[in-house]
């Protein structure tokens, strides 16, 4: 089976389906028809059975925008979101179990985790007799997961990486600490460089001149 690359471009009310290797074009009304129309066109043009033809869509353009790149990014982010949801669920369960084990009231655990107290009870019950990873391990896993979040690869080889997420309060605190360190360093520099001036004494009476 041979695979042909296919490009798709919006033209009026139609999707123009190009097959560069054959220098040919067909069309489709909807995107979900593109692969079938392309395979049928290639099979007829090359006189081979339809079952021997495969296609790969390498570009979808509409209004000057690359829709395939956007589609790929959305699908990747959706998969990543599922992974993160599973991680959050596991971490929430571990923390709920750990706090209830040390007799923290259920409603207080609810405030910490941002879930209902009924949900806290369910989480704690689900962790009874569980030999899963302890809270510390779940936290380490979360930190490892977020250490590289989020990297988005762009089509031109560039990438955007989200290095850290922090609240406005923590950002202000870090800025204040940095400012205090800067001022302390400046004060030390001034004290080291500012040597005391020697006062010139007067000559005793009778020795002047």
C-alpha positions as a printed Julia matrix, in Angstrom:
209×3 Matrix{Float64}:
   0.0    0.0     0.0
   1.29   3.42   -0.95
   0.61   6.57    1.06
   0.07   9.88   -0.75
   0.37  13.29    0.87
  -2.72  15.45    0.52
  -3.23  19.18    0.99
  -6.59  20.8     1.67
  -7.58  24.41    0.98
 -10.9   26.19    1.43
 -12.25  27.75   -1.76
 -15.71  29.24   -1.49
 -18.08  26.51   -0.33
 -15.71  23.68   -1.21
 -12.55  22.09    0.14
 -10.02  21.72   -2.66
  -8.06  18.49   -2.16
  -4.65  18.47   -3.79
  -2.4   15.49   -4.47
   1.02  17.01   -5.22
   2.61  13.75   -6.34
   0.01  13.4    -9.1
  -0.31  17.12   -9.69
  -4.04  16.65   -9.39
  -6.97  18.18   -7.53
 -10.37  16.94   -6.42
 -12.88  18.47   -4.03
 -15.03  17.74   -1.0
 -17.94  19.46    0.68
 -16.85  18.61    4.22
 -13.55  17.82    5.89
 -14.7   14.36    6.91
 -15.03  13.56    3.18
 -11.49  14.6     2.28
  -9.71  11.28    2.76
 -12.35   9.28    0.9
 -12.45  11.7    -2.03
  -8.65  11.79   -2.2
  -8.34   7.99   -2.14
 -10.97   7.58   -4.85
  -9.27  10.19   -7.03
  -5.86   8.54   -6.61
  -7.24   5.05   -7.28
  -8.85   6.16  -10.53
  -5.84   8.21  -11.64
  -3.29   5.46  -10.99
  -5.57   2.53  -11.92
  -5.0    0.68   -8.64
  -7.55  -0.84   -6.22
  -8.92   1.54   -3.62
  -7.71  -0.81   -0.88
  -4.12  -0.19   -2.02
  -4.31   3.58   -1.52
  -3.67   5.48    1.72
  -3.5    9.23    2.23
  -1.99  11.56    4.8
  -3.37  15.08    5.16
  -0.34  17.34    5.59
  -2.05  20.73    5.49
  -5.48  22.3     5.9
  -5.75  25.97    5.02
  -8.68  28.34    5.37
  -8.52  32.11    5.28
  -4.73  32.02    5.32
  -4.65  29.99    8.54
  -3.16  26.54    9.06
  -6.04  24.6    10.6
  -4.08  21.35   10.81
  -1.57  22.89   13.22
  -4.4   24.21   15.4
  -6.13  20.81   15.3
  -2.94  19.01   16.32
  -2.36  21.43   19.19
  -5.91  21.12   20.5
  -5.75  17.31   20.42
  -2.4   17.31   22.26
  -3.7   19.7    24.92
  -6.83  17.59   25.35
  -4.73  14.48   25.95
  -2.55  16.41   28.39
  -5.62  17.67   30.24
  -6.79  14.09   30.77
  -3.41  13.14   32.2
  -3.47  16.11   34.57
  -7.03  15.34   35.67
  -5.95  11.85   36.65
  -2.97  13.25   38.55
  -5.13  15.8    40.4
  -7.62  13.07   41.35
  -4.89  10.84   42.78
  -3.22  13.69   44.67
  -6.58  14.85   46.08
  -7.36  11.33   47.28
  -3.96  10.94   48.94
  -4.16  14.3    50.72
  -7.73  13.66   51.9
  -6.68  10.3    53.3
  -3.58  11.71   55.02
  -5.48  14.57   56.69
  -8.37  12.45   57.91
  -5.89   9.91   59.3
  -4.54  12.6    61.65
  -8.09  13.59   62.71
  -8.39  16.81   60.72
 -12.15  17.54   60.56
 -13.76  16.61   57.25
 -15.06  20.13   56.7
 -11.54  21.53   57.16
 -10.18  19.01   54.65
 -12.96  20.18   52.35
 -11.7   23.77   52.67
  -8.13  22.72   51.93
  -8.96  20.68   48.83
 -11.85  22.75   47.5
 -14.28  19.82   47.36
 -17.47  19.07   49.27
 -17.25  17.37   52.65
 -19.27  14.49   51.2
 -16.57  14.07   48.54
 -13.86  14.11   51.22
 -15.62  11.23   53.0
 -15.78   9.28   49.73
 -12.09   9.89   49.04
 -11.08   8.84   52.53
 -13.15   5.66   52.28
 -11.65   4.79   48.89
  -8.17   5.03   50.4
  -8.9    2.61   53.27
  -6.72  -0.48   52.88
  -5.15   0.93   49.74
  -1.5    0.12   49.19
  -1.05   2.92   46.69
   1.61   5.61   46.75
   1.7    7.74   49.91
   1.05  11.45   49.84
   4.71  12.41   49.61
   5.15  10.25   46.53
   2.03  11.73   44.92
   3.35  15.23   45.58
   6.74  14.36   44.05
   4.98  12.94   41.03
   2.95  16.15   40.66
   6.09  18.25   40.84
   7.78  16.1    38.21
   4.74  16.37   35.97
   4.61  20.15   36.26
   8.37  20.62   35.91
   8.01  20.65   32.13
   4.5   22.06   31.79
   3.6   23.32   29.39
   5.66  23.09   26.2
   3.92  23.97   22.95
   5.88  23.26   19.78
   5.12  25.66   16.95
   5.31  24.85   13.27
   8.38  26.98   12.6
  10.52  25.15   15.16
   9.91  27.55   18.03
   8.44  26.44   21.33
   6.63  28.18   24.16
   7.25  26.82   27.65
   5.29  27.64   30.78
   7.94  27.51   33.45
   6.03  28.46   36.59
   2.52  29.28   37.7
   2.16  31.42   40.8
  -0.46  33.59   42.44
  -0.26  37.36   42.56
   0.36  37.15   46.31
   3.38  34.87   45.94
   4.71  37.0    43.11
   4.54  40.13   45.27
   6.21  38.29   48.14
   9.09  37.14   45.92
   9.49  40.65   44.55
   9.58  42.12   48.05
  12.21  39.59   49.17
  14.33  40.34   46.13
  14.07  44.07   46.86
  15.15  43.56   50.46
  18.18  41.55   49.34
  19.14  44.24   46.85
  18.93  46.96   49.5
  20.99  44.91   51.99
  23.68  44.28   49.38
  23.76  47.98   48.53
  24.11  48.92   52.2
  27.03  46.52   52.62
  28.75  47.99   49.58
  28.35  51.53   50.91
  29.72  50.57   54.33
  32.78  48.9    52.81
  33.64  51.75   50.46
  32.89  54.72   52.72
  36.07  55.01   54.87
  35.96  57.56   57.75
  37.73  60.87   57.04
  40.65  61.82   59.29
  40.22  65.13   61.09
  43.21  67.41   60.71
  44.36  68.48   64.18
  45.49  71.97   65.04
  49.1   72.58   66.0
  49.62  73.5    69.68
  49.87  77.18   70.53
  53.31  78.57   70.09
  54.22  76.06   67.37
  52.27  77.61   64.55
  54.05  79.48   61.81
